[in-house]
JSON list of C-alpha atoms in Angstrom, two decimals:
[
{"chain": "T", "resi": 1457, "resn": "GLN", "atom": "CA", "xyz": [-39.44, 42.57, -54.59]},
{"chain": "T", "resi": 1458, "resn": "LYS", "atom": "CA", "xyz": [-37.18, 41.53, -51.70]},
{"chain": "T", "resi": 1459, "resn": "GLU", "atom": "CA", "xyz": [-35.53, 38.14, -52.05]},
{"chain": "T", "resi": 1460, "resn": "VAL", "atom": "CA", "xyz": [-36.79, 36.98, -48.63]},
{"chain": "T", "resi": 1461, "resn": "GLU", "atom": "CA", "xyz": [-39.62, 38.65, -46.74]},
{"chain": "T", "resi": 1462, "resn": "GLN", "atom": "CA", "xyz": [-40.44, 38.10, -43.10]},
{"chain": "T", "resi": 1463, "resn": "ASP", "atom": "CA", "xyz": [-42.90, 39.93, -40.87]},
{"chain": "T", "resi": 1464, "resn": "PRO", "atom": "CA", "xyz": [-40.77, 41.68, -38.21]},
{"chain": "T", "resi": 1465, "resn": "GLY", "atom": "CA", "xyz": [-43.47, 41.46, -35.53]},
{"chain": "T", "resi": 1466, "resn": "PRO", "atom": "CA", "xyz": [-43.33, 41.76, -32.61]},
{"chain": "T", "resi": 1467, "resn": "LEU", "atom": "CA", "xyz": [-45.57, 38.79, -32.02]},
{"chain": "T", "resi": 1468, "resn": "SER", "atom": "CA", "xyz": [-46.84, 38.47, -28.46]},
{"chain": "T", "resi": 1469, "resn": "VAL", "atom": "CA", "xyz": [-48.56, 35.25, -27.32]},
{"chain": "T", "resi": 1470, "resn": "PRO", "atom": "CA", "xyz": [-49.51, 33.63, -24.01]},
{"chain": "T", "resi": 1471, "resn": "GLU", "atom": "CA", "xyz": [-47.60, 30.64, -22.69]},
{"chain": "T", "resi": 1472, "resn": "GLY", "atom": "CA", "xyz": [-48.91, 27.40, -24.18]},
{"chain": "T", "resi": 1473, "resn": "ALA", "atom": "CA", "xyz": [-50.05, 28.98, -27.46]},
{"chain": "T", "resi": 1474, "resn": "ILE", "atom": "CA", "xyz": [-49.20, 27.62, -30.89]},
{"chain": "T", "resi": 1475, "resn": "VAL", "atom": "CA", "xyz": [-47.00, 30.06, -32.76]},
{"chain": "T", "resi": 1476, "resn": "SER", "atom": "CA", "xyz": [-46.79, 30.33, -36.53]},
{"chain": "T", "resi": 1477, "resn": "LEU", "atom": "CA", "xyz": [-43.85, 32.14, -38.13]},
{"chain": "T", "resi": 1478, "resn": "ASN", "atom": "CA", "xyz": [-43.58, 32.60, -41.88]},
{"chain": "T", "resi": 1479, "resn": "CYS", "atom": "CA", "xyz": [-41.32, 33.71, -44.70]},
{"chain": "T", "resi": 1480, "resn": "THR", "atom": "CA", "xyz": [-41.93, 34.20, -48.38]},
{"chain": "T", "resi": 1481, "resn": "TYR", "atom": "CA", "xyz": [-39.26, 34.30, -51.04]},
{"chain": "T", "resi": 1482, "resn": "SER", "atom": "CA", "xyz": [-38.92, 35.15, -54.69]},
{"chain": "T", "resi": 1483, "resn": "ASN", "atom": "CA", "xyz": [-35.96, 33.05, -55.89]},
{"chain": "T", "resi": 1484, "resn": "SER", "atom": "CA", "xyz": [-37.16, 29.69, -57.19]},
{"chain": "T", "resi": 1485, "resn": "ALA", "atom": "CA", "xyz": [-33.56, 28.38, -57.05]},
{"chain": "T", "resi": 1486, "resn": "PHE", "atom": "CA", "xyz": [-33.67, 28.15, -53.24]},
{"chain": "T", "resi": 1487, "resn": "GLN", "atom": "CA", "xyz": [-33.53, 24.52, -52.14]},
{"chain": "T", "resi": 1488, "resn": "TYR", "atom": "CA", "xyz": [-32.26, 24.63, -48.55]},
{"chain": "T", "resi": 1489, "resn": "PHE", "atom": "CA", "xyz": [-34.33, 26.25, -45.83]},
{"chain": "T", "resi": 1490, "resn": "MET", "atom": "CA", "xyz": [-33.37, 26.98, -42.26]},
{"chain": "T", "resi": 1491, "resn": "TRP", "atom": "CA", "xyz": [-34.82, 28.51, -39.15]},
{"chain": "T", "resi": 1492, "resn": "TYR", "atom": "CA", "xyz": [-32.55, 30.11, -36.60]},
{"chain": "T", "resi": 1493, "resn": "ARG", "atom": "CA", "xyz": [-33.34, 31.49, -33.15]},
{"chain": "T", "resi": 1494, "resn": "GLN", "atom": "CA", "xyz": [-31.44, 34.52, -31.97]},
{"chain": "T", "resi": 1495, "resn": "TYR", "atom": "CA", "xyz": [-31.45, 35.70, -28.38]},
{"chain": "T", "resi": 1496, "resn": "SER", "atom": "CA", "xyz": [-30.39, 39.25, -27.57]},
{"chain": "T", "resi": 1497, "resn": "ARG", "atom": "CA", "xyz": [-26.60, 39.74, -27.96]},
{"chain": "T", "resi": 1498, "resn": "LYS", "atom": "CA", "xyz": [-26.14, 36.16, -29.19]},
{"chain": "T", "resi": 1499, "resn": "GLY", "atom": "CA", "xyz": [-25.51, 34.54, -32.54]},
{"chain": "T", "resi": 1500, "resn": "PRO", "atom": "CA", "xyz": [-28.13, 32.72, -34.62]},
{"chain": "T", "resi": 1501, "resn": "GLU", "atom": "CA", "xyz": [-28.78, 29.23, -33.25]},
{"chain": "T", "resi": 1502, "resn": "LEU", "atom": "CA", "xyz": [-29.90, 26.61, -35.76]},
{"chain": "T", "resi": 1503, "resn": "LEU", "atom": "CA", "xyz": [-33.36, 25.20, -35.02]},
{"chain": "T", "resi": 1504, "resn": "MET", "atom": "CA", "xyz": [-34.50, 23.47, -38.19]},
{"chain": "T", "resi": 1505, "resn": "TYR", "atom": "CA", "xyz": [-32.97, 22.55, -41.55]},
{"chain": "T", "resi": 1506, "resn": "THR", "atom": "CA", "xyz": [-34.98, 21.21, -44.48]},
{"chain": "T", "resi": 1507, "resn": "TYR", "atom": "CA", "xyz": [-34.23, 20.42, -48.09]},
{"chain": "T", "resi": 1508, "resn": "SER", "atom": "CA", "xyz": [-36.81, 21.13, -50.81]},
{"chain": "T", "resi": 1509, "resn": "SER", "atom": "CA", "xyz": [-40.53, 20.81, -50.01]},
{"chain": "T", "resi": 1510, "resn": "GLY", "atom": "CA", "xyz": [-42.15, 18.99, -47.12]},
{"chain": "T", "resi": 1511, "resn": "ASN", "atom": "CA", "xyz": [-42.46, 18.93, -43.36]},
{"chain": "T", "resi": 1512, "resn": "LYS", "atom": "CA", "xyz": [-39.96, 18.26, -40.62]},
{"chain": "T", "resi": 1513, "resn": "GLU", "atom": "CA", "xyz": [-40.69, 17.88, -36.93]},
{"chain": "T", "resi": 1514, "resn": "ASP", "atom": "CA", "xyz": [-38.33, 18.14, -33.96]},
{"chain": "T", "resi": 1515, "resn": "GLY", "atom": "CA", "xyz": [-39.91, 18.17, -30.53]},
{"chain": "T", "resi": 1516, "resn": "ARG", "atom": "CA", "xyz": [-42.19, 21.21, -30.25]},
{"chain": "T", "resi": 1517, "resn": "PHE", "atom": "CA", "xyz": [-40.99, 22.62, -33.58]},
{"chain": "T", "resi": 1518, "resn": "THR", "atom": "CA", "xyz": [-42.34, 21.85, -37.06]},
{"chain": "T", "resi": 1519, "resn": "ALA", "atom": "CA", "xyz": [-40.94, 23.33, -40.24]},
{"chain": "T", "resi": 1520, "resn": "GLN", "atom": "CA", "xyz": [-42.94, 23.37, -43.47]},
{"chain": "T", "resi": 1521, "resn": "VAL", "atom": "CA", "xyz": [-41.74, 24.26, -46.96]},
{"chain": "T", "resi": 1522, "resn": "ASP", "atom": "CA", "xyz": [-44.09, 24.88, -49.87]},
{"chain": "T", "resi": 1523, "resn": "LYS", "atom": "CA", "xyz": [-41.91, 25.54, -52.88]},
{"chain": "T", "resi": 1524, "resn": "SER", "atom": "CA", "xyz": [-44.87, 25.94, -55.24]},
{"chain": "T", "resi": 1525, "resn": "SER", "atom": "CA", "xyz": [-46.00, 28.94, -53.18]},
{"chain": "T", "resi": 1526, "resn": "LYS", "atom": "CA", "xyz": [-42.48, 30.03, -52.21]},
{"chain": "T", "resi": 1527, "resn": "TYR", "atom": "CA", "xyz": [-43.56, 29.98, -48.58]},
{"chain": "T", "resi": 1528, "resn": "ILE", "atom": "CA", "xyz": [-41.99, 28.49, -45.47]},
{"chain": "T", "resi": 1529, "resn": "SER", "atom": "CA", "xyz": [-43.32, 28.22, -41.94]},
{"chain": "T", "resi": 1530, "resn": "LEU", "atom": "CA", "xyz": [-42.15, 27.37, -38.47]},
{"chain": "T", "resi": 1531, "resn": "PHE", "atom": "CA", "xyz": [-44.70, 26.21, -35.90]},
{"chain": "T", "resi": 1532, "resn": "ILE", "atom": "CA", "xyz": [-43.94, 26.17, -32.20]},
{"chain": "T", "resi": 1533, "resn": "ARG", "atom": "CA", "xyz": [-46.30, 24.11, -30.04]},
{"chain": "T", "resi": 1534, "resn": "ASP", "atom": "CA", "xyz": [-46.82, 24.70, -26.32]},
{"chain": "T", "resi": 1535, "resn": "SER", "atom": "CA", "xyz": [-44.79, 27.89, -26.45]},
{"chain": "T", "resi": 1536, "resn": "GLN", "atom": "CA", "xyz": [-42.72, 28.78, -23.38]},
{"chain": "T", "resi": 1537, "resn": "PRO", "atom": "CA", "xyz": [-41.37, 32.10, -22.09]},
{"chain": "T", "resi": 1538, "resn": "SER", "atom": "CA", "xyz": [-37.90, 30.76, -22.93]},
{"chain": "T", "resi": 1539, "resn": "ASP", "atom": "CA", "xyz": [-38.97, 30.74, -26.61]},
{"chain": "T", "resi": 1540, "resn": "SER", "atom": "CA", "xyz": [-38.99, 34.56, -26.51]},
{"chain": "T", "resi": 1541, "resn": "ALA", "atom": "CA", "xyz": [-36.39, 35.52, -29.11]},
{"chain": "T", "resi": 1542, "resn": "THR", "atom": "CA", "xyz": [-36.02, 36.67, -32.69]},
{"chain": "T", "resi": 1543, "resn": "TYR", "atom": "CA", "xyz": [-36.61, 33.94, -35.27]},
{"chain": "T", "resi": 1544, "resn": "LEU", "atom": "CA", "xyz": [-34.74, 34.18, -38.55]},
{"chain": "T", "resi": 1545, "resn": "CYS", "atom": "CA", "xyz": [-35.50, 32.28, -41.70]},
{"chain": "T", "resi": 1546, "resn": "ALA", "atom": "CA", "xyz": [-32.60, 31.63, -44.06]},
{"chain": "T", "resi": 1547, "resn": "MET", "atom": "CA", "xyz": [-32.27, 29.88, -47.38]},
{"chain": "T", "resi": 1548, "resn": "SER", "atom": "CA", "xyz": [-29.76, 29.00, -50.06]},
{"chain": "T", "resi": 1549, "resn": "ALA", "atom": "CA", "xyz": [-29.57, 27.54, -53.54]},
{"chain": "T", "resi": 1550, "resn": "ASP", "atom": "CA", "xyz": [-27.62, 24.54, -54.83]},
{"chain": "T", "resi": 1551, "resn": "ASN", "atom": "CA", "xyz": [-23.86, 25.00, -55.22]},
{"chain": "T", "resi": 1552, "resn": "THR", "atom": "CA", "xyz": [-23.70, 28.20, -53.21]},
{"chain": "T", "resi": 1553, "resn": "ASP", "atom": "CA", "xyz": [-22.68, 28.75, -49.62]},
{"chain": "T", "resi": 1554, "resn": "LYS", "atom": "CA", "xyz": [-24.45, 32.06, -49.29]},
{"chain": "T", "resi": 1555, "resn": "LEU", "atom": "CA", "xyz": [-27.37, 32.12, -46.87]},
{"chain": "T", "resi": 1556, "resn": "ILE", "atom": "CA", "xyz": [-30.03, 34.74, -47.53]},
{"chain": "T", "resi": 1557, "resn": "PHE", "atom": "CA", "xyz": [-31.74, 35.78, -44.33]},
{"chain": "T", "resi": 1558, "resn": "GLY", "atom": "CA", "xyz": [-35.11, 37.30, -43.58]},
{"chain": "T", "resi": 1559, "resn": "THR", "atom": "CA", "xyz": [-35.25, 40.32, -41.30]},
{"chain": "T", "resi": 1560, "resn": "GLY", "atom": "CA", "xyz": [-36.38, 38.17, -38.35]},
{"chain": "T", "resi": 1561, "resn": "THR", "atom": "CA", "xyz": [-39.62, 38.02, -36.34]},
{"chain": "T", "resi": 1562, "resn": "ARG", "atom": "CA", "xyz": [-39.45, 39.03, -32.71]},
{"chain": "T", "resi": 1563, "resn": "LEU", "atom": "CA", "xyz": [-41.52, 36.67, -30.55]},
{"chain": "T", "resi": 1564, "resn": "GLN", "atom": "CA", "xyz": [-42.53, 37.30, -26.97]},
{"chain": "T", "resi": 1565, "resn": "VAL", "atom": "CA", "xyz": [-44.22, 34.55, -24.93]},
{"chain": "T", "resi": 1566, "resn": "PHE", "atom": "CA", "xyz": [-45.72, 35.87, -21.71]},
{"chain": "T", "resi": 1567, "resn": "PRO", "atom": "CA", "xyz": [-46.54, 33.69, -18.67]},
{"chain": "Y", "resi": 403, "resn": "GLU", "atom": "CA", "xyz": [-21.82, 20.28, -28.06]},
{"chain": "Y", "resi": 404, "resn": "PRO", "atom": "CA", "xyz": [-19.08, 21.75, -30.28]},
{"chain": "Y", "resi": 405, "resn": "GLU", "atom": "CA", "xyz": [-19.44, 25.45, -30.94]},
{"chain": "Y", "resi": 406, "resn": "VAL", "atom": "CA", "xyz": [-17.95, 28.30, -32.91]},
{"chain": "Y", "resi": 407, "resn": "THR", "atom": "CA", "xyz": [-16.09, 30.77, -30.71]},
{"chain": "Y", "resi": 408, "resn": "GLN", "atom": "CA", "xyz": [-15.33, 34.37, -31.58]},
{"chain": "Y", "resi": 409, "resn": "THR", "atom": "CA", "xyz": [-13.02, 36.92, -30.00]},
{"chain": "Y", "resi": 410, "resn": "PRO", "atom": "CA", "xyz": [-13.19, 39.64, -28.93]},
{"chain": "Y", "resi": 411, "resn": "SER", "atom": "CA", "xyz": [-16.86, 40.00, -28.05]},
{"chain": "Y", "resi": 412, "resn": "HIS", "atom": "CA", "xyz": [-16.59, 43.77, -28.49]},
{"chain": "Y", "resi": 413, "resn": "GLN", "atom": "CA", "xyz": [-13.99, 45.76, -30.40]},
{"chain": "Y", "resi": 414, "resn": "VAL", "atom": "CA", "xyz": [-13.79, 49.55, -30.41]},
{"chain": "Y", "resi": 415, "resn": "THR", "atom": "CA", "xyz": [-11.54, 51.07, -33.08]},
{"chain": "Y", "resi": 416, "resn": "GLN", "atom": "CA", "xyz": [-10.80, 54.50, -34.47]},
{"chain": "Y", "resi": 417, "resn": "MET", "atom": "CA", "xyz": [-11.86, 55.14, -38.06]},
{"chain": "Y", "resi": 418, "resn": "GLY", "atom": "CA", "xyz": [-9.04, 54.36, -40.48]},
{"chain": "Y", "resi": 419, "resn": "GLN", "atom": "CA", "xyz": [-7.45, 51.75, -38.22]},
{"chain": "Y", "resi": 420, "resn": "GLU", "atom": "CA", "xyz": [-7.03, 48.10, -39.10]},
{"chain": "Y", "resi": 421, "resn": "VAL", "atom": "CA", "xyz": [-9.00, 45.51, -37.16]},
{"chain": "Y", "resi": 422, "resn": "ILE", "atom": "CA", "xyz": [-8.77, 41.72, -37.02]},
{"chain": "Y", "resi": 423, "resn": "LEU", "atom": "CA", "xyz": [-11.70, 39.63, -35.85]},
{"chain": "Y", "resi": 424, "resn": "ARG", "atom": "CA", "xyz": [-10.96, 36.07, -34.80]},
{"chain": "Y", "resi": 425, "resn": "CYS", "atom": "CA", "xyz": [-12.93, 32.87, -34.95]},
{"chain": "Y", "resi": 426, "resn": "VAL", "atom": "CA", "xyz": [-12.35, 29.24, -34.03]},
{"chain": "Y", "resi": 427, "resn": "PRO", "atom": "CA", "xyz": [-14.72, 27.14, -36.16]},
{"chain": "Y", "resi": 428, "resn": "ILE", "atom": "CA", "xyz": [-16.01, 23.71, -35.15]},
{"chain": "Y", "resi": 429, "resn": "SER", "atom": "CA", "xyz": [-13.04, 21.37, -35.45]},
{"chain": "Y", "resi": 430, "resn": "ASN", "atom": "CA", "xyz": [-14.22, 18.92, -38.13]},
{"chain": "Y", "resi": 431, "resn": "HIS", "atom": "CA", "xyz": [-15.87, 21.56, -40.30]},
{"chain": "Y", "resi": 432, "resn": "LEU", "atom": "CA", "xyz": [-14.36, 22.42, -43.67]},
{"chain": "Y", "resi": 433, "resn": "TYR", "atom": "CA", "xyz": [-16.34, 25.49, -44.76]},
{"chain": "Y", "resi": 434, "resn": "PHE", "atom": "CA", "xyz": [-16.06, 28.83, -43.01]},
{"chain": "Y", "resi": 435, "resn": "TYR", "atom": "CA", "xyz": [-18.07, 32.00, -43.36]},
{"chain": "Y", "resi": 436, "resn": "TRP", "atom": "CA", "xyz": [-18.34, 35.59, -42.22]},
{"chain": "Y", "resi": 437, "resn": "TYR", "atom": "CA", "xyz": [-21.62, 37.46, -42.00]},
{"chain": "Y", "resi": 438, "resn": "ARG", "atom": "CA", "xyz": [-22.44, 40.86, -40.62]},
{"chain": "Y", "resi": 439, "resn": "GLN", "atom": "CA", "xyz": [-25.54, 42.40, -39.08]},
{"chain": "Y", "resi": 440, "resn": "ILE", "atom": "CA", "xyz": [-25.87, 46.16, -38.93]},
{"chain": "Y", "resi": 441, "resn": "LEU", "atom": "CA", "xyz": [-28.06, 47.22, -36.02]},
{"chain": "Y", "resi": 442, "resn": "GLY", "atom": "CA", "xyz": [-31.73, 46.76, -36.89]},
{"chain": "Y", "resi": 443, "resn": "GLN", "atom": "CA", "xyz": [-30.98, 45.13, -40.25]},
{"chain": "Y", "resi": 444, "resn": "LYS", "atom": "CA", "xyz": [-30.84, 41.57, -41.55]},
{"chain": "Y", "resi": 445, "resn": "VAL", "atom": "CA", "xyz": [-27.86, 39.25, -41.36]},
{"chain": "Y", "resi": 446, "resn": "GLU", "atom": "CA", "xyz": [-25.82, 39.66, -44.57]},
{"chain": "Y", "resi": 447, "resn": "PHE", "atom": "CA", "xyz": [-23.34, 37.25, -46.15]},
{"chain": "Y", "resi": 448, "resn": "LEU", "atom": "CA", "xyz": [-19.79, 38.53, -46.58]},
{"chain": "Y", "resi": 449, "resn": "VAL", "atom": "CA", "xyz": [-17.58, 35.65, -47.65]},
{"chain": "Y", "resi": 450, "resn": "SER", "atom": "CA", "xyz": [-17.13, 31.89, -47.67]},
{"chain": "Y", "resi": 451, "resn": "PHE", "atom": "CA", "xyz": [-13.80, 30.07, -47.45]},
{"chain": "Y", "resi": 452, "resn": "TYR", "atom": "CA", "xyz": [-12.83, 26.52, -48.28]},
{"chain": "Y", "resi": 453, "resn": "ASN", "atom": "CA", "xyz": [-9.52, 24.76, -48.79]},
{"chain": "Y", "resi": 454, "resn": "ASN", "atom": "CA", "xyz": [-7.59, 27.97, -48.05]},
{"chain": "Y", "resi": 455, "resn": "GLU", "atom": "CA", "xyz": [-9.39, 29.92, -50.73]},
{"chain": "Y", "resi": 456, "resn": "ILE", "atom": "CA", "xyz": [-12.33, 32.28, -50.93]},
{"chain": "Y", "resi": 457, "resn": "SER", "atom": "CA", "xyz": [-15.14, 30.32, -52.60]},
{"chain": "Y", "resi": 458, "resn": "GLU", "atom": "CA", "xyz": [-17.69, 33.09, -52.75]},
{"chain": "Y", "resi": 459, "resn": "LYS", "atom": "CA", "xyz": [-17.94, 36.74, -51.68]},
{"chain": "Y", "resi": 460, "resn": "SER", "atom": "CA", "xyz": [-20.58, 39.44, -51.68]},
{"chain": "Y", "resi": 461, "resn": "GLU", "atom": "CA", "xyz": [-20.37, 42.95, -53.08]},
{"chain": "Y", "resi": 462, "resn": "ILE", "atom": "CA", "xyz": [-19.84, 44.17, -49.51]},
{"chain": "Y", "resi": 463, "resn": "PHE", "atom": "CA", "xyz": [-16.55, 42.25, -49.32]},
{"chain": "Y", "resi": 464, "resn": "ASP", "atom": "CA", "xyz": [-14.39, 44.77, -51.14]},
{"chain": "Y", "resi": 465, "resn": "ASP", "atom": "CA", "xyz": [-10.62, 45.28, -51.16]},
{"chain": "Y", "resi": 466, "resn": "GLN", "atom": "CA", "xyz": [-10.68, 46.55, -47.57]},
{"chain": "Y", "resi": 467, "resn": "PHE", "atom": "CA", "xyz": [-11.63, 43.07, -46.37]},
{"chain": "Y", "resi": 468, "resn": "SER", "atom": "CA", "xyz": [-9.54, 39.93, -46.28]},
{"chain": "Y", "resi": 469, "resn": "VAL", "atom": "CA", "xyz": [-9.82, 36.50, -44.66]},
{"chain": "Y", "resi": 470, "resn": "GLU", "atom": "CA", "xyz": [-7.18, 34.06, -43.58]},
{"chain": "Y", "resi": 471, "resn": "ARG", "atom": "CA", "xyz": [-6.78, 30.71, -41.91]},
{"chain": "Y", "resi": 472, "resn": "PRO", "atom": "CA", "xyz": [-3.38, 31.28, -40.32]},
{"chain": "Y", "resi": 473, "resn": "ASP", "atom": "CA", "xyz": [-3.22, 27.88, -38.63]},
{"chain": "Y", "resi": 474, "resn": "GLY", "atom": "CA", "xyz": [-5.27, 24.71, -38.22]},
{"chain": "Y", "resi": 475, "resn": "SER", "atom": "CA", "xyz": [-7.85, 26.21, -35.90]},
{"chain": "Y", "resi": 476, "resn": "ASN", "atom": "CA", "xyz": [-8.28, 29.98, -36.40]},
{"chain": "Y", "resi": 477, "resn": "PHE", "atom": "CA", "xyz": [-10.15, 31.86, -39.10]},
{"chain": "Y", "resi": 478, "resn": "THR", "atom": "CA", "xyz": [-9.79, 35.64, -39.24]},
{"chain": "Y", "resi": 479, "resn": "LEU", "atom": "CA", "xyz": [-11.47, 38.60, -40.88]},
{"chain": "Y", "resi": 480, "resn": "LYS", "atom": "CA", "xyz": [-9.34, 41.69, -41.39]},
{"chain": "Y", "resi": 481, "resn": "ILE", "atom": "CA", "xyz": [-10.66, 45.13, -42.25]},
{"chain": "Y", "resi": 482, "resn": "ARG", "atom": "CA", "xyz": [-7.75, 47.21, -43.48]},
{"chain": "Y", "resi": 483, "resn": "SER", "atom": "CA", "xyz": [-8.97, 50.76, -43.01]},
{"chain": "Y", "resi": 484, "resn": "THR", "atom": "CA", "xyz": [-12.20, 50.88, -41.06]},
{"chain": "Y", "resi": 485, "resn": "LYS", "atom": "CA", "xyz": [-15.06, 53.25, -41.88]},
{"chain": "Y", "resi": 486, "resn": "LEU", "atom": "CA", "xyz": [-17.95, 54.37, -39.70]},
{"chain": "Y", "resi": 487, "resn": "GLU", "atom": "CA", "xyz": [-20.32, 52.20, -41.74]},
{"chain": "Y", "resi": 488, "resn": "ASP", "atom": "CA", "xyz": [-18.33, 49.09, -40.80]},
{"chain": "Y", "resi": 489, "resn": "SER", "atom": "CA", "xyz": [-19.89, 49.28, -37.33]},
{"chain": "Y", "resi": 490, "resn": "ALA", "atom": "CA", "xyz": [-21.92, 46.08, -36.99]},
{"chain": "Y", "resi": 491, "resn": "MET", "atom": "CA", "xyz": [-22.05, 42.64, -35.42]},
{"chain": "Y", "resi": 492, "resn": "TYR", "atom": "CA", "xyz": [-19.77, 40.26, -37.28]},
{"chain": "Y", "resi": 493, "resn": "PHE", "atom": "CA", "xyz": [-20.65, 36.58, -37.12]},
{"chain": "Y", "resi": 494, "resn": "CYS", "atom": "CA", "xyz": [-18.42, 33.68, -38.01]},
{"chain": "Y", "resi": 495, "resn": "ALA", "atom": "CA", "xyz": [-20.02, 30.39, -39.07]},
{"chain": "Y", "resi": 496, "resn": "SER", "atom": "CA", "xyz": [-18.83, 26.97, -40.14]},
{"chain": "Y", "resi": 497, "resn": "SER", "atom": "CA", "xyz": [-20.31, 23.88, -41.77]},
{"chain": "Y", "resi": 498, "resn": "PRO", "atom": "CA", "xyz": [-19.02, 20.38, -42.54]},
{"chain": "Y", "resi": 499, "resn": "GLU", "atom": "CA", "xyz": [-19.86, 20.62, -46.25]},
{"chain": "Y", "resi": 500, "resn": "VAL", "atom": "CA", "xyz": [-21.47, 23.05, -48.67]},
{"chain": "Y", "resi": 501, "resn": "ASN", "atom": "CA", "xyz": [-25.27, 23.17, -48.35]},
{"chain": "Y", "resi": 502, "resn": "GLN", "atom": "CA", "xyz": [-25.03, 21.66, -44.87]},
{"chain": "Y", "resi": 503, "resn": "PRO", "atom": "CA", "xyz": [-26.28, 23.59, -41.82]},
{"chain": "Y", "resi": 504, "resn": "GLN", "atom": "CA", "xyz": [-24.10, 26.52, -40.84]},
{"chain": "Y", "resi": 505, "resn": "HIS", "atom": "CA", "xyz": [-23.39, 26.98, -37.14]},
{"chain": "Y", "resi": 506, "resn": "PHE", "atom": "CA", "xyz": [-22.78, 30.49, -35.88]},
{"chain": "Y", "resi": 507, "resn": "GLY", "atom": "CA", "xyz": [-20.69, 32.02, -33.14]},
{"chain": "Y", "resi": 508, "resn": "ASP", "atom": "CA", "xyz": [-22.00, 34.73, -30.83]},
{"chain": "Y", "resi": 509, "resn": "GLY", "atom": "CA", "xyz": [-20.37, 37.46, -32.84]},
{"chain": "Y", "resi": 510, "resn": "THR", "atom": "CA", "xyz": [-18.01, 40.38, -32.37]},
{"chain": "Y", "resi": 511, "resn": "ARG", "atom": "CA", "xyz": [-19.59, 43.78, -31.96]},
{"chain": "Y", "resi": 512, "resn": "LEU", "atom": "CA", "xyz": [-17.40, 46.22, -33.91]},
{"chain": "Y", "resi": 513, "resn": "SER", "atom": "CA", "xyz": [-17.76, 49.88, -33.04]},
{"chain": "Y", "resi": 514, "resn": "ILE", "atom": "CA", "xyz": [-15.95, 52.42, -35.21]},
{"chain": "Y", "resi": 515, "resn": "LEU", "atom": "CA", "xyz": [-15.45, 55.87, -33.68]}
]
């Protein structure tokens, strides 16, 4: 079983749609959960950072962590063509710097 | 907004040559990292660095790799004798503390011929 699993997509949605992106993981030691956005030929850009379980909202983005199910989600409301990118989940455990990434989900929002 | 900068954006090197990739982390950050992403694959951790020492490294980071903070602003990754399989995007990242968000640069694309 892979440590972090993420559906690679591509996911294609119309402008204005609600997008749901997900990752599952196997390591119960993970406590820190991040979502990054990566445009073509660019580095990962931090979108959301959460610790342990719960929800966090920032503008059109909501991150959810369910540690009991080892499942994290990123919701994008009112999606825009500029949201078209690859979305990477990443996570780490206490007392380690190492981020474990998912493979990324490619999202395309069409006008 | 402060950002991590990496140079060069693209490096082409002959197999067996040494290469140095350079990074300027965000100025008040204390933890520095290198990751790599082989084309079509996931981003993989290479090494973390704090207080002028390696704090953690992956199995990928073998004796061919080394890191250094030669002055107060730069952070470098050296590959001593490059192999074809070292071709990848190399990302530098920094964070203010451990378990705090890591901010990434735009990477150096390393092509080994």
